[in-house]
Amino acid sequence: MKDSCEIYCYDETRVRKVQHALQQQNIQIMSKMFKALADETRLKIVFSLCEEELCVCDVANITGSSLATASHHLRILKQLGLAKYRKEGKLVFYSLEDDHVRQLVQLASMHTRS
């Protein structure tokens, strides 16, 4: 059984529709977001932030990393618009930027259970 087509394009209308939809997206930024979430430590952090707003020191404790490493990962998540922070005196608290990230993590979690 052959798993490839023997013609160049079957449905030009569908192809053009999908190509147009792709042009409307910023695939580069989406790729960076998924690469960030592909890192196991950052995914642990995002999962944790789905549960609670957390101080950097608590994130370090949860992930078993140093404060510098936790800060580095949190900074990446913030730069990509996945997390936000607020300062309270000498403490820095992180939370998710919006509910879309939470939904994505929840869907991934549900997918791994089935």
PDB file of C-alpha atoms in Angstrom:
ATOM      1  CA  MET A   1       0.000   0.000   0.000  1.00  0.00           C
ATOM      2  CA  LYS A   2       1.371   3.375  -1.025  1.00  0.00           C
ATOM      3  CA  ASP A   3       0.947   6.264   1.433  1.00  0.00           C
ATOM      4  CA  SER A   4       1.566   9.128  -0.965  1.00  0.00           C
ATOM      5  CA  CYS A   5      -0.403  10.758  -3.776  1.00  0.00           C
ATOM      6  CA  GLU A   6       0.363  10.254  -7.417  1.00  0.00           C
ATOM      7  CA  ILE A   7      -1.022  13.660  -8.378  1.00  0.00           C
ATOM      8  CA  TYR A   8       0.203  17.133  -7.461  1.00  0.00           C
ATOM      9  CA  CYS A   9      -2.994  18.722  -6.104  1.00  0.00           C
ATOM     10  CA  TYR A  10      -6.406  17.126  -5.613  1.00  0.00           C
ATOM     11  CA  ASP A  11      -8.518  20.069  -4.407  1.00  0.00           C
ATOM     12  CA  GLU A  12      -7.098  23.476  -5.348  1.00  0.00           C
ATOM     13  CA  THR A  13      -9.944  25.335  -3.627  1.00  0.00           C
ATOM     14  CA  ARG A  14      -9.182  23.721  -0.272  1.00  0.00           C
ATOM     15  CA  VAL A  15      -5.461  24.222  -0.732  1.00  0.00           C
ATOM     16  CA  ARG A  16      -5.892  27.946  -1.431  1.00  0.00           C
ATOM     17  CA  LYS A  17      -8.279  28.302   1.540  1.00  0.00           C
ATOM     18  CA  VAL A  18      -5.761  26.707   3.919  1.00  0.00           C
ATOM     19  CA  GLN A  19      -2.861  28.686   2.434  1.00  0.00           C
ATOM     20  CA  HIS A  20      -4.835  31.899   2.984  1.00  0.00           C
ATOM     21  CA  ALA A  21      -5.603  30.889   6.593  1.00  0.00           C
ATOM     22  CA  LEU A  22      -1.900  30.196   7.188  1.00  0.00           C
ATOM     23  CA  GLN A  23      -0.972  33.629   5.868  1.00  0.00           C
ATOM     24  CA  GLN A  24      -3.266  35.186   8.481  1.00  0.00           C
ATOM     25  CA  GLN A  25      -1.336  33.510  11.323  1.00  0.00           C
ATOM     26  CA  ASN A  26       2.040  34.294  12.817  1.00  0.00           C
ATOM     27  CA  ILE A  27       3.435  30.771  12.570  1.00  0.00           C
ATOM     28  CA  GLN A  28       6.868  31.920  13.801  1.00  0.00           C
ATOM     29  CA  ILE A  29       5.462  33.128  17.119  1.00  0.00           C
ATOM     30  CA  MET A  30       3.265  30.046  17.446  1.00  0.00           C
ATOM     31  CA  SER A  31       6.320  27.868  16.852  1.00  0.00           C
ATOM     32  CA  LYS A  32       8.263  29.717  19.554  1.00  0.00           C
ATOM     33  CA  MET A  33       5.361  29.237  21.975  1.00  0.00           C
ATOM     34  CA  PHE A  34       5.222  25.491  21.355  1.00  0.00           C
ATOM     35  CA  LYS A  35       9.022  25.232  21.609  1.00  0.00           C
ATOM     36  CA  ALA A  36       8.846  26.993  24.976  1.00  0.00           C
ATOM     37  CA  LEU A  37       6.181  24.564  26.176  1.00  0.00           C
ATOM     38  CA  ALA A  38       8.168  21.610  24.821  1.00  0.00           C
ATOM     39  CA  ASP A  39      10.788  22.216  27.524  1.00  0.00           C
ATOM     40  CA  GLU A  40       9.909  19.942  30.454  1.00  0.00           C
ATOM     41  CA  THR A  41      10.804  22.499  33.138  1.00  0.00           C
ATOM     42  CA  ARG A  42       8.793  25.267  31.485  1.00  0.00           C
ATOM     43  CA  LEU A  43       5.836  22.929  31.034  1.00  0.00           C
ATOM     44  CA  LYS A  44       6.018  22.094  34.762  1.00  0.00           C
ATOM     45  CA  ILE A  45       6.036  25.815  35.497  1.00  0.00           C
ATOM     46  CA  VAL A  46       3.060  26.522  33.236  1.00  0.00           C
ATOM     47  CA  PHE A  47       1.171  23.577  34.735  1.00  0.00           C
ATOM     48  CA  SER A  48       1.932  24.939  38.212  1.00  0.00           C
ATOM     49  CA  LEU A  49       0.764  28.418  37.200  1.00  0.00           C
ATOM     50  CA  CYS A  50      -2.493  26.844  36.011  1.00  0.00           C
ATOM     51  CA  GLU A  51      -3.060  25.924  39.644  1.00  0.00           C
ATOM     52  CA  GLU A  52      -1.828  29.034  41.490  1.00  0.00           C
ATOM     53  CA  GLU A  53      -0.085  32.376  41.213  1.00  0.00           C
ATOM     54  CA  LEU A  54       3.411  31.596  42.488  1.00  0.00           C
ATOM     55  CA  CYS A  55       6.479  33.407  43.776  1.00  0.00           C
ATOM     56  CA  VAL A  56       9.700  32.750  41.859  1.00  0.00           C
ATOM     57  CA  CYS A  57      11.159  30.996  44.908  1.00  0.00           C
ATOM     58  CA  ASP A  58       8.145  28.667  45.033  1.00  0.00           C
ATOM     59  CA  VAL A  59       8.515  27.901  41.327  1.00  0.00           C
ATOM     60  CA  ALA A  60      12.167  27.024  41.972  1.00  0.00           C
ATOM     61  CA  ASN A  61      11.099  24.741  44.809  1.00  0.00           C
ATOM     62  CA  ILE A  62       8.425  23.017  42.706  1.00  0.00           C
ATOM     63  CA  THR A  63      10.771  22.405  39.782  1.00  0.00           C
ATOM     64  CA  GLY A  64      13.789  21.538  41.922  1.00  0.00           C
ATOM     65  CA  SER A  65      15.865  24.254  40.296  1.00  0.00           C
ATOM     66  CA  SER A  66      17.827  27.268  41.427  1.00  0.00           C
ATOM     67  CA  LEU A  67      16.244  30.726  41.661  1.00  0.00           C
ATOM     68  CA  ALA A  68      18.309  31.808  38.655  1.00  0.00           C
ATOM     69  CA  THR A  69      17.070  28.885  36.555  1.00  0.00           C
ATOM     70  CA  ALA A  70      13.447  29.429  37.590  1.00  0.00           C
ATOM     71  CA  SER A  71      13.772  33.154  36.811  1.00  0.00           C
ATOM     72  CA  HIS A  72      15.267  32.361  33.406  1.00  0.00           C
ATOM     73  CA  HIS A  73      12.368  30.056  32.463  1.00  0.00           C
ATOM     74  CA  LEU A  74       9.762  32.496  33.804  1.00  0.00           C
ATOM     75  CA  ARG A  75      11.364  35.330  31.829  1.00  0.00           C
ATOM     76  CA  ILE A  76      11.064  33.277  28.616  1.00  0.00           C
ATOM     77  CA  LEU A  77       7.399  32.580  29.341  1.00  0.00           C
ATOM     78  CA  LYS A  78       6.810  36.272  30.016  1.00  0.00           C
ATOM     79  CA  GLN A  79       8.577  37.364  26.816  1.00  0.00           C
ATOM     80  CA  LEU A  80       6.314  35.062  24.820  1.00  0.00           C
ATOM     81  CA  GLY A  81       3.221  36.499  26.487  1.00  0.00           C
ATOM     82  CA  LEU A  82       2.395  33.238  28.273  1.00  0.00           C
ATOM     83  CA  ALA A  83       2.986  34.537  31.805  1.00  0.00           C
ATOM     84  CA  LYS A  84       2.843  37.863  33.620  1.00  0.00           C
ATOM     85  CA  TYR A  85       4.323  39.049  36.894  1.00  0.00           C
ATOM     86  CA  ARG A  86       3.753  41.477  39.686  1.00  0.00           C
ATOM     87  CA  LYS A  87       6.078  42.678  42.422  1.00  0.00           C
ATOM     88  CA  GLU A  88       5.194  42.797  46.074  1.00  0.00           C
ATOM     89  CA  GLY A  89       8.118  44.289  47.980  1.00  0.00           C
ATOM     90  CA  LYS A  90      11.089  42.005  47.295  1.00  0.00           C
ATOM     91  CA  LEU A  91       8.880  39.176  46.063  1.00  0.00           C
ATOM     92  CA  VAL A  92       7.952  38.542  42.424  1.00  0.00           C
ATOM     93  CA  PHE A  93       4.772  36.595  41.680  1.00  0.00           C
ATOM     94  CA  TYR A  94       3.970  34.985  38.342  1.00  0.00           C
ATOM     95  CA  SER A  95       0.642  33.925  36.892  1.00  0.00           C
ATOM     96  CA  LEU A  96      -0.648  32.978  33.471  1.00  0.00           C
ATOM     97  CA  GLU A  97      -1.201  35.833  31.059  1.00  0.00           C
ATOM     98  CA  ASP A  98      -4.564  34.536  29.846  1.00  0.00           C
ATOM     99  CA  ASP A  99      -6.884  31.576  30.003  1.00  0.00           C
ATOM    100  CA  HIS A 100      -5.860  30.207  26.590  1.00  0.00           C
ATOM    101  CA  VAL A 101      -2.629  28.807  28.012  1.00  0.00           C
ATOM    102  CA  ARG A 102      -4.556  27.122  30.819  1.00  0.00           C
ATOM    103  CA  GLN A 103      -6.932  25.570  28.300  1.00  0.00           C
ATOM    104  CA  LEU A 104      -4.038  24.309  26.181  1.00  0.00           C
ATOM    105  CA  VAL A 105      -2.379  22.661  29.182  1.00  0.00           C
ATOM    106  CA  GLN A 106      -5.674  21.157  30.343  1.00  0.00           C
ATOM    107  CA  LEU A 107      -6.322  19.715  26.880  1.00  0.00           C
ATOM    108  CA  ALA A 108      -2.828  18.238  26.762  1.00  0.00           C
ATOM    109  CA  SER A 109      -3.331  16.775  30.215  1.00  0.00           C
ATOM    110  CA  MET A 110      -6.652  15.227  29.198  1.00  0.00           C
ATOM    111  CA  HIS A 111      -5.071  13.823  26.035  1.00  0.00           C
ATOM    112  CA  THR A 112      -2.369  12.031  28.013  1.00  0.00           C
ATOM    113  CA  ARG A 113      -4.977  10.328  30.199  1.00  0.00           C
ATOM    114  CA  SER A 114      -6.801   8.654  27.324  1.00  0.00           C
TER     115      SER A 114
END
